[in-house]
Amino acid sequence: MRHIFAVISAAAVLLRFAGTGVSGTLYWDTDGSAAGDNASTGANLGGSGAWNTAAANWWSSGAVALQAWGDGSDAIFWGTAGAVSASAVSPDSLTFKSTGYSIDSGPITMIGTPSNFTVDSNVTATINATISGTNTMWKLGAGTLILANTNNLNNATTNGGGWRIEGGGTLQISADTSLGAALPDTARNTVTDISFNQSTIQAGTSLVISQNRRTKINTNVSTNAGDAIIDVHGYVVTWYGSLQGGPGSLRVRSSDNPGGMLILGTDKIASINPWGSTLAAGTVNLTIQDGSIVQTSGTVTPTGGELGSETNTSGAALAILLDNGQIRSESGGYAFMRNLMLGAGGGSLDTGAWDQTFLGAISGSGSLTKWGTGNLILDNTSAGWTGGTFIHSGTLVLGRNGSNGMLPGTIANPYSISIDAGATFKFSRGSNKSFFDIFSGAGGVVVANSPTAKVRLVSDSTYTGPTTIGSGILMIGQGNPGEPGSIASPMVNNSGELDFNRVEDLTYAGAISGPGILTKQAAGKLTLSGTNSYTGFTGVNAGSLIVAGILGNSAVFVTNGILGGNGLIQGPVTILPSGTLSPGTSIGALTISNSLTLSGTTAIELNVAANTNDLVRGLTSVAYGGTLTLSNLAGTFTAPSGFKLFSANSYTGRFATLTPTNPASGLGWNTNTLSTDGTLRILSIAPVSISNAISGNNLTLSWPADHTGWRLQSKTNFISGSNWADVPNSAITNQVTIILNPGTASAFYRLVYP
């Protein structure tokens, strides 16, 4: 503003009243009269008309008549808004106090130092005229100024030029040239030509900001708070210029028109000085909202990049807030150290074809959404977001083989992780961790932990894509009563270890393949009803493993639990001293097309009334040992009778113990034929006499059939003594023929049991 002090005559005053332009603060008024004009309320001001140095369309506060424009004045547009047709005028500043004004034609040459454009709160003004000027342009006030034309403004050099936007308002532009000339190449990395101070640049259409623009993100100079805002307004704004260091934070939004994109292109400039580094730890220095997308193709480093500083000057992490906003990557290798906050509208991360890593804590009430074919790696230190997780494409990787990589679910509040078809959730941790989140959708889950690191899934997950264990351990459940643990995935490709550790009963109907191992933990019953082809061993350490389908090519070791079922096991089975084999489910047949070694407990159910019993069949060999426990469900044992318990090509060994000791009073177990045909028979243990018959040189000794299983023993010379020897094969028959030789000594025979 220029002030003129002079002694003037009455004639001069009369000239002013007659319309001669005098500089100062002038109010736009086109009604031809100063009557009722009010500089405090805007009454009787405004209208449409010509703005030039001839038309008396201006009023100076206190004057009794209107006057013409005087260059160097401060122009105030108030009262009734209208269309202002400007021509070759040179104001110091423009102020808009009523909404709806448009400044047309032109040119307008701004000569103030600086040249201010002030737009009051809730006011929108449009300048269609061309603006010229050599000094810094200031957009002030909380209202909106629309620059709709190409403007002839000097670039920001050390002598002035450029734009400063302050006061909480908005500057809308339709092109990069709305801001005037960009910086020369020699100055684009050293001179600031746009400075945000708690205000907004808004796109009026899709546009490109020159790579020679250098923008500084500041805060309000009075409050030292507030965001600098880029409002894409539903359009695509390509910002090739740099967003430079400053104490402020940046908000990207899309007012009125949800969506839109801000494309950052700092790969086209020489240097990056990230903003927000002086903020306190945990402060948000980047907010993306209103469905807008920020696409980045530069780099991100611990000290920042085109998305701002990752840490403050003390090295503490800052934060990114996504509230219905997205970060899209157009190059890889990112490692965000900032904390990620998810507003109620949620946030999405589009990796493109690249890897993008977040190292900070993740929190907020919104959801996290993954897009892009690349990897989104969450190596986060804590997880507190509650809106769920959605993986639409690519892979979300949890962890980097360390102790980080967290999900928000708890046993009381399990959150949802939805995986679309073709997408993947991947665990890549280096330590044991329980996860309570519920995985759903048609996508798959991968475990790629360090070799001994466990992923414990303590939820009933419903995802229907494949499960892959590349390394490490996937544990279903964590062995606590009442807690969930199940998967619906139709296939598990296991190259590591798959543990079922649920106390309650569980059925898995999918197909398990690969070279990895499977273990059964906890007290519950696990039923495998699918066709499984994995080749690692199967360990039953607790509870029951029921094979209802096929268990192919896996050696089975029962250490402390129970093995049962009516299915097929194609690998060798070993029942260790504390293990149990209980074929069938109730009474049934378990097929083992390999060897069976028994040294624990073999539990067999019989139904004498129905003449049925458990059976282990298809064996190449069986080696008896341990304890044979028999349970009769119905009926009464009689002798002679028998129950085929094992069907094998060869039989070796003996059971050390049978329970019960005898099937009934007066009856005993004939275990001899277990070694010949796998049949356990019932015999009478009542004393009996041996019948004899001689025919020629043959002596036939016989006894009742219900005593088959007793052993015929012989002794020569004297009946007394202990040198009785079993007659070979006498325990499996009730008749033996002996060839008499008159030259031999005397021989004695007896029957014994057991």
Tab-separated table of N, CA and C in Angstrom, residues 418-544:
chain	number	residue	atom	x	y	z
A	418	SER	N	-9.114	-60.542	4.925
A	418	SER	CA	-9.757	-61.083	3.728
A	418	SER	C	-8.750	-61.115	2.583
A	419	ILE	N	-8.613	-62.288	1.955
A	419	ILE	CA	-7.629	-62.482	0.894
A	419	ILE	C	-8.375	-62.863	-0.384
A	420	ASP	N	-8.283	-62.022	-1.403
A	420	ASP	CA	-8.950	-62.312	-2.668
A	420	ASP	C	-8.238	-63.434	-3.418
A	421	ALA	N	-8.968	-64.047	-4.356
A	421	ALA	CA	-8.387	-65.099	-5.195
A	421	ALA	C	-7.152	-64.572	-5.908
A	422	GLY	N	-6.101	-65.346	-5.880
A	422	GLY	CA	-4.853	-64.953	-6.513
A	422	GLY	C	-3.938	-64.145	-5.623
A	423	ALA	N	-4.450	-63.644	-4.508
A	423	ALA	CA	-3.637	-62.880	-3.562
A	423	ALA	C	-3.146	-63.801	-2.449
A	424	THR	N	-2.180	-63.304	-1.668
A	424	THR	CA	-1.527	-64.150	-0.671
A	424	THR	C	-1.220	-63.351	0.588
A	425	PHE	N	-1.384	-64.011	1.724
A	425	PHE	CA	-0.844	-63.505	2.988
A	425	PHE	C	0.337	-64.384	3.356
A	426	LYS	N	1.477	-63.755	3.657
A	426	LYS	CA	2.712	-64.514	3.894
A	426	LYS	C	3.306	-64.156	5.248
A	427	PHE	N	3.543	-65.179	6.077
A	427	PHE	CA	4.278	-64.994	7.323
A	427	PHE	C	5.764	-65.169	7.039
A	428	SER	N	6.567	-64.219	7.520
A	428	SER	CA	8.013	-64.304	7.317
A	428	SER	C	8.710	-63.830	8.588
A	429	ARG	N	8.443	-64.521	9.673
A	429	ARG	CA	8.925	-64.100	10.983
A	429	ARG	C	10.082	-64.980	11.457
A	430	GLY	N	10.770	-64.489	12.480
A	430	GLY	CA	11.895	-65.230	13.031
A	430	GLY	C	11.685	-65.662	14.459
A	431	SER	N	10.471	-65.456	14.999
A	431	SER	CA	10.195	-65.859	16.377
A	431	SER	C	8.772	-66.381	16.473
A	432	ASN	N	8.497	-67.097	17.566
A	432	ASN	CA	7.180	-67.682	17.772
A	432	ASN	C	6.155	-66.593	18.080
A	433	LYS	N	4.943	-66.759	17.545
A	433	LYS	CA	3.902	-65.766	17.781
A	433	LYS	C	2.535	-66.381	17.525
A	434	SER	N	1.575	-66.078	18.422
A	434	SER	CA	0.191	-66.505	18.230
A	434	SER	C	-0.586	-65.399	17.527
A	435	PHE	N	-1.412	-65.790	16.567
A	435	PHE	CA	-2.237	-64.849	15.814
A	435	PHE	C	-3.692	-65.285	15.928
A	436	PHE	N	-4.548	-64.330	16.276
A	436	PHE	CA	-5.949	-64.621	16.547
A	436	PHE	C	-6.871	-64.114	15.439
A	437	ASP	N	-6.307	-63.518	14.408
A	437	ASP	CA	-7.106	-62.961	13.319
A	437	ASP	C	-7.711	-64.079	12.469
A	438	ILE	N	-8.878	-63.802	11.895
A	438	ILE	CA	-9.604	-64.787	11.094
A	438	ILE	C	-9.312	-64.526	9.619
A	439	PHE	N	-8.704	-65.486	8.966
A	439	PHE	CA	-8.366	-65.368	7.549
A	439	PHE	C	-9.530	-65.910	6.720
A	440	SER	N	-9.954	-65.141	5.723
A	440	SER	CA	-11.085	-65.534	4.886
A	440	SER	C	-10.774	-65.202	3.436
A	441	GLY	N	-11.702	-65.568	2.545
A	441	GLY	CA	-11.534	-65.269	1.132
A	441	GLY	C	-11.002	-66.445	0.348
A	442	ALA	N	-10.796	-66.212	-0.954
A	442	ALA	CA	-10.371	-67.276	-1.864
A	442	ALA	C	-8.867	-67.313	-2.075
A	443	GLY	N	-8.133	-66.445	-1.405
A	443	GLY	CA	-6.680	-66.422	-1.543
A	443	GLY	C	-5.992	-67.404	-0.628
A	444	GLY	N	-4.645	-67.366	-0.639
A	444	GLY	CA	-3.865	-68.347	0.088
A	444	GLY	C	-3.025	-67.743	1.193
A	445	VAL	N	-2.473	-68.635	2.023
A	445	VAL	CA	-1.600	-68.259	3.133
A	445	VAL	C	-0.286	-69.005	2.989
A	446	VAL	N	0.824	-68.285	3.170
A	446	VAL	CA	2.166	-68.862	3.074
A	446	VAL	C	2.883	-68.645	4.396
A	447	VAL	N	3.571	-69.685	4.867
A	447	VAL	CA	4.462	-69.559	6.019
A	447	VAL	C	5.885	-69.724	5.509
A	448	ALA	N	6.690	-68.674	5.663
A	448	ALA	CA	8.091	-68.702	5.234
A	448	ALA	C	8.958	-68.182	6.372
A	449	ASN	N	8.741	-68.732	7.550
A	449	ASN	CA	9.482	-68.313	8.733
A	449	ASN	C	10.892	-68.878	8.731
A	450	SER	N	11.697	-68.414	9.685
A	450	SER	CA	12.958	-69.100	9.936
A	450	SER	C	12.620	-70.503	10.443
A	451	PRO	N	13.545	-71.471	10.334
A	451	PRO	CA	13.189	-72.894	10.486
A	451	PRO	C	12.457	-73.273	11.765
A	452	THR	N	12.769	-72.650	12.900
A	452	THR	CA	12.141	-73.059	14.156
A	452	THR	C	11.048	-72.110	14.619
A	453	ALA	N	10.759	-71.083	13.850
A	453	ALA	CA	9.776	-70.076	14.264
A	453	ALA	C	8.360	-70.567	13.980
A	454	LYS	N	7.494	-70.441	14.986
A	454	LYS	CA	6.124	-70.934	14.882
A	454	LYS	C	5.145	-69.800	14.615
A	455	VAL	N	4.237	-70.057	13.695
A	455	VAL	CA	3.035	-69.247	13.537
A	455	VAL	C	1.891	-70.051	14.128
A	456	ARG	N	1.316	-69.558	15.219
A	456	ARG	CA	0.190	-70.248	15.850
A	456	ARG	C	-1.098	-69.542	15.430
A	457	LEU	N	-1.914	-70.218	14.638
A	457	LEU	CA	-3.198	-69.662	14.209
A	457	LEU	C	-4.259	-70.074	15.219
A	458	VAL	N	-4.690	-69.120	16.016
A	458	VAL	CA	-5.672	-69.404	17.059
A	458	VAL	C	-6.990	-68.763	16.628
A	459	SER	N	-7.533	-69.273	15.541
A	459	SER	CA	-8.791	-68.771	14.994
A	459	SER	C	-9.361	-69.838	14.076
A	460	ASP	N	-10.647	-69.724	13.802
A	460	ASP	CA	-11.295	-70.619	12.842
A	460	ASP	C	-11.340	-69.894	11.503
A	461	SER	N	-10.301	-70.076	10.716
A	461	SER	CA	-10.160	-69.367	9.451
A	461	SER	C	-10.890	-70.101	8.338
A	462	THR	N	-11.445	-69.326	7.403
A	462	THR	CA	-12.298	-69.902	6.362
A	462	THR	C	-11.742	-69.705	4.959
A	463	TYR	N	-10.523	-69.221	4.823
A	463	TYR	CA	-9.984	-68.982	3.481
A	463	TYR	C	-9.917	-70.290	2.706
A	464	THR	N	-10.159	-70.211	1.397
A	464	THR	CA	-10.258	-71.414	0.564
A	464	THR	C	-9.133	-71.529	-0.451
A	465	GLY	N	-8.173	-70.651	-0.386
A	465	GLY	CA	-6.993	-70.781	-1.231
A	465	GLY	C	-6.006	-71.758	-0.627
A	466	PRO	N	-4.881	-71.988	-1.292
A	466	PRO	CA	-3.901	-72.958	-0.807
A	466	PRO	C	-3.131	-72.429	0.397
A	467	THR	N	-2.628	-73.369	1.186
A	467	THR	CA	-1.719	-73.062	2.289
A	467	THR	C	-0.358	-73.640	1.945
A	468	THR	N	0.677	-72.817	2.052
A	468	THR	CA	2.031	-73.259	1.722
A	468	THR	C	2.942	-73.013	2.914
A	469	ILE	N	3.616	-74.065	3.360
A	469	ILE	CA	4.617	-73.933	4.417
A	469	ILE	C	5.965	-74.134	3.754
A	470	GLY	N	6.627	-73.025	3.424
A	470	GLY	CA	7.922	-73.117	2.771
A	470	GLY	C	9.031	-73.400	3.754
A	471	SER	N	8.912	-72.826	4.946
A	471	SER	CA	9.876	-73.049	6.019
A	471	SER	C	9.227	-72.611	7.316
A	472	GLY	N	9.751	-73.115	8.426
A	472	GLY	CA	9.160	-72.785	9.705
A	472	GLY	C	7.995	-73.696	10.036
A	473	ILE	N	7.209	-73.281	11.024
A	473	ILE	CA	6.163	-74.127	11.599
A	473	ILE	C	4.831	-73.386	11.562
A	474	LEU	N	3.815	-74.044	11.037
A	474	LEU	CA	2.442	-73.565	11.127
A	474	LEU	C	1.724	-74.433	12.139
A	475	MET	N	1.257	-73.820	13.217
A	475	MET	CA	0.553	-74.544	14.274
A	475	MET	C	-0.900	-74.094	14.290
A	476	ILE	N	-1.808	-75.042	14.241
A	476	ILE	CA	-3.237	-74.760	14.298
A	476	ILE	C	-3.680	-74.891	15.743
A	477	GLY	N	-4.025	-73.748	16.369
A	477	GLY	CA	-4.329	-73.735	17.793
A	477	GLY	C	-3.058	-73.598	18.609
A	478	GLN	N	-3.245	-73.367	19.917
A	478	GLN	CA	-2.071	-73.268	20.781
A	478	GLN	C	-2.218	-74.092	22.056
A	479	GLY	N	-3.136	-75.066	22.035
A	479	GLY	CA	-3.195	-76.041	23.111
A	479	GLY	C	-3.935	-75.615	24.353
A	480	ASN	N	-4.737	-74.536	24.286
A	480	ASN	CA	-5.493	-74.087	25.447
A	480	ASN	C	-6.957	-74.487	25.307
A	481	PRO	N	-7.570	-75.019	26.376
A	481	PRO	CA	-8.981	-75.423	26.300
A	481	PRO	C	-9.879	-74.257	25.921
A	482	GLY	N	-10.859	-74.546	25.083
A	482	GLY	CA	-11.848	-73.551	24.709
A	482	GLY	C	-11.430	-72.594	23.620
A	483	GLU	N	-10.193	-72.669	23.156
A	483	GLU	CA	-9.728	-71.755	22.123
A	483	GLU	C	-9.887	-72.371	20.739
A	484	PRO	N	-10.133	-71.527	19.721
A	484	PRO	CA	-10.330	-72.045	18.363
A	484	PRO	C	-9.013	-72.412	17.701
A	485	GLY	N	-9.134	-72.906	16.495
A	485	GLY	CA	-7.979	-73.258	15.683
A	485	GLY	C	-8.387	-74.220	14.591
A	486	SER	N	-8.591	-73.703	13.369
A	486	SER	CA	-8.943	-74.563	12.240
A	486	SER	C	-8.709	-73.795	10.953
A	487	ILE	N	-8.541	-74.527	9.852
A	487	ILE	CA	-8.433	-73.931	8.526
A	487	ILE	C	-9.334	-74.708	7.578
A	488	ALA	N	-9.853	-73.986	6.570
A	488	ALA	CA	-10.694	-74.612	5.551
A	488	ALA	C	-9.963	-74.737	4.225
A	489	SER	N	-8.719	-74.356	4.189
A	489	SER	CA	-7.918	-74.434	2.966
A	489	SER	C	-7.927	-75.857	2.422
A	490	PRO	N	-8.218	-76.052	1.130
A	490	PRO	CA	-8.343	-77.414	0.599
A	490	PRO	C	-7.018	-78.113	0.381
A	491	MET	N	-5.911	-77.398	0.499
A	491	MET	CA	-4.618	-78.039	0.268
A	491	MET	C	-3.543	-77.340	1.082
A	492	VAL	N	-2.618	-78.151	1.591
A	492	VAL	CA	-1.454	-77.644	2.304
A	492	VAL	C	-0.225	-78.255	1.656
A	493	ASN	N	0.624	-77.401	1.089
A	493	ASN	CA	1.904	-77.860	0.539
A	493	ASN	C	2.955	-77.596	1.604
A	494	ASN	N	3.426	-78.657	2.237
A	494	ASN	CA	4.221	-78.534	3.455
A	494	ASN	C	5.668	-78.920	3.214
A	495	SER	N	6.545	-77.915	3.279
A	495	SER	CA	7.980	-78.180	3.239
A	495	SER	C	8.626	-77.890	4.587
A	496	GLY	N	7.828	-77.551	5.574
A	496	GLY	CA	8.331	-77.279	6.916
A	496	GLY	C	7.705	-78.218	7.919
A	497	GLU	N	6.867	-77.645	8.786
A	497	GLU	CA	6.204	-78.451	9.815
A	497	GLU	C	4.790	-77.936	10.017
A	498	LEU	N	3.836	-78.858	10.048
A	498	LEU	CA	2.435	-78.550	10.298
A	498	LEU	C	2.037	-79.224	11.598
A	499	ASP	N	1.679	-78.417	12.601
A	499	ASP	CA	1.290	-78.940	13.911
A	499	ASP	C	-0.180	-78.632	14.156
A	500	PHE	N	-0.908	-79.648	14.626
A	500	PHE	CA	-2.279	-79.438	15.080
A	500	PHE	C	-2.249	-79.488	16.602
A	501	ASN	N	-2.625	-78.360	17.232
A	501	ASN	CA	-2.440	-78.230	18.676
A	501	ASN	C	-3.710	-77.682	19.314
A	502	ARG	N	-4.818	-78.341	19.016
A	502	ARG	CA	-6.106	-77.893	19.539
A	502	ARG	C	-6.644	-78.914	20.530
A	503	VAL	N	-7.176	-78.427	21.649
A	503	VAL	CA	-7.699	-79.323	22.680
A	503	VAL	C	-9.006	-79.959	22.221
A	504	GLU	N	-9.872	-79.175	21.576
A	504	GLU	CA	-11.142	-79.724	21.099
A	504	GLU	C	-10.930	-80.500	19.801
A	505	ASP	N	-11.921	-81.355	19.471
A	505	ASP	CA	-11.820	-82.194	18.276
A	505	ASP	C	-11.855	-81.333	17.013
A	506	LEU	N	-11.163	-81.815	15.990
A	506	LEU	CA	-11.035	-81.070	14.745
A	506	LEU	C	-10.928	-82.049	13.588
A	507	THR	N	-11.602	-81.728	12.478
A	507	THR	CA	-11.477	-82.505	11.246
A	507	THR	C	-10.864	-81.626	10.165
A	508	TYR	N	-9.837	-82.137	9.502
A	508	TYR	CA	-9.274	-81.450	8.345
A	508	TYR	C	-9.454	-82.344	7.131
A	509	ALA	N	-10.196	-81.825	6.121
A	509	ALA	CA	-10.545	-82.624	4.952
A	509	ALA	C	-9.673	-82.327	3.751
A	510	GLY	N	-8.745	-81.397	3.874
A	510	GLY	CA	-7.911	-81.036	2.742
A	510	GLY	C	-6.810	-82.040	2.474
A	511	ALA	N	-6.039	-81.752	1.423
A	511	ALA	CA	-4.940	-82.625	1.004
A	511	ALA	C	-3.621	-81.990	1.415
A	512	ILE	N	-2.787	-82.752	2.112
A	512	ILE	CA	-1.483	-82.280	2.569
A	512	ILE	C	-0.414	-82.958	1.725
A	513	SER	N	0.479	-82.157	1.153
A	513	SER	CA	1.536	-82.690	0.301
A	513	SER	C	2.866	-82.081	0.713
A	514	GLY	N	3.933	-82.522	0.048
A	514	GLY	CA	5.243	-81.942	0.289
A	514	GLY	C	6.112	-82.790	1.194
A	515	PRO	N	7.369	-82.384	1.372
A	515	PRO	CA	8.321	-83.167	2.163
A	515	PRO	C	8.284	-82.868	3.654
A	516	GLY	N	7.413	-81.988	4.102
A	516	GLY	CA	7.406	-81.579	5.499
A	516	GLY	C	6.783	-82.596	6.423
A	517	ILE	N	6.864	-82.308	7.731
A	517	ILE	CA	6.361	-83.221	8.750
A	517	ILE	C	5.047	-82.697	9.315
A	518	LEU	N	4.318	-83.594	9.967
A	518	LEU	CA	3.054	-83.257	10.617
A	518	LEU	C	3.080	-83.822	12.025
A	519	THR	N	2.651	-83.010	12.992
A	519	THR	CA	2.548	-83.519	14.356
A	519	THR	C	1.164	-83.228	14.912
A	520	LYS	N	0.732	-84.134	15.779
A	520	LYS	CA	-0.525	-83.961	16.517
A	520	LYS	C	-0.169	-83.669	17.966
A	521	GLN	N	-0.578	-82.450	18.408
A	521	GLN	CA	-0.331	-82.017	19.774
A	521	GLN	C	-1.672	-81.855	20.484
A	522	ALA	N	-1.647	-81.680	21.788
A	522	ALA	CA	-2.815	-81.377	22.619
A	522	ALA	C	-3.761	-82.563	22.703
A	523	ALA	N	-4.747	-82.429	23.591
A	523	ALA	CA	-5.566	-83.579	23.972
A	523	ALA	C	-6.675	-83.907	22.989
A	524	GLY	N	-6.997	-83.039	22.077
A	524	GLY	CA	-8.135	-83.264	21.198
A	524	GLY	C	-7.907	-84.334	20.155
A	525	LYS	N	-8.964	-84.610	19.417
A	525	LYS	CA	-8.926	-85.613	18.344
A	525	LYS	C	-8.839	-84.896	17.006
A	526	LEU	N	-7.855	-85.261	16.214
A	526	LEU	CA	-7.698	-84.736	14.862
A	526	LEU	C	-8.054	-85.830	13.875
A	527	THR	N	-9.022	-85.537	13.001
A	527	THR	CA	-9.407	-86.476	11.954
A	527	THR	C	-8.920	-85.940	10.614
A	528	LEU	N	-8.083	-86.722	9.948
A	528	LEU	CA	-7.618	-86.387	8.601
A	528	LEU	C	-8.428	-87.213	7.616
A	529	SER	N	-9.303	-86.544	6.855
A	529	SER	CA	-10.201	-87.269	5.957
A	529	SER	C	-9.849	-87.071	4.489
A	530	GLY	N	-8.806	-86.324	4.193
A	530	GLY	CA	-8.427	-86.080	2.813
A	530	GLY	C	-7.408	-87.074	2.302
A	531	THR	N	-7.003	-86.857	1.047
A	531	THR	CA	-5.962	-87.679	0.422
A	531	THR	C	-4.639	-86.946	0.573
A	532	ASN	N	-3.781	-87.459	1.423
A	532	ASN	CA	-2.536	-86.792	1.784
A	532	ASN	C	-1.347	-87.539	1.207
A	533	SER	N	-0.400	-86.783	0.655
A	533	SER	CA	0.747	-87.408	-0.006
A	533	SER	C	2.080	-86.901	0.531
A	534	TYR	N	2.074	-86.165	1.639
A	534	TYR	CA	3.332	-85.631	2.162
A	534	TYR	C	4.250	-86.778	2.584
A	535	THR	N	5.545	-86.535	2.523
A	535	THR	CA	6.523	-87.605	2.747
A	535	THR	C	7.302	-87.445	4.041
A	536	GLY	N	7.159	-86.321	4.735
A	536	GLY	CA	7.786	-86.193	6.045
A	536	GLY	C	7.078	-87.072	7.056
A	537	PHE	N	7.700	-87.298	8.203
A	537	PHE	CA	7.086	-88.203	9.174
A	537	PHE	C	5.880	-87.555	9.839
A	538	THR	N	5.040	-88.405	10.421
A	538	THR	CA	3.885	-87.977	11.198
A	538	THR	C	4.138	-88.345	12.647
A	539	GLY	N	4.064	-87.369	13.532
A	539	GLY	CA	4.284	-87.622	14.948
A	539	GLY	C	3.023	-87.370	15.745
A	540	VAL	N	2.586	-88.390	16.483
A	540	VAL	CA	1.429	-88.243	17.365
A	540	VAL	C	1.978	-88.124	18.778
A	541	ASN	N	1.927	-86.910	19.315
A	541	ASN	CA	2.524	-86.642	20.618
A	541	ASN	C	1.500	-86.475	21.724
A	542	ALA	N	0.245	-86.290	21.368
A	542	ALA	CA	-0.819	-86.144	22.358
A	542	ALA	C	-2.145	-86.259	21.636
A	543	GLY	N	-3.195	-86.601	22.384
A	543	GLY	CA	-4.509	-86.703	21.785
A	543	GLY	C	-4.607	-87.860	20.817
A	544	SER	N	-5.512	-87.744	19.852
A	544	SER	CA	-5.779	-88.824	18.898
A	544	SER	C	-5.641	-88.317	17.475
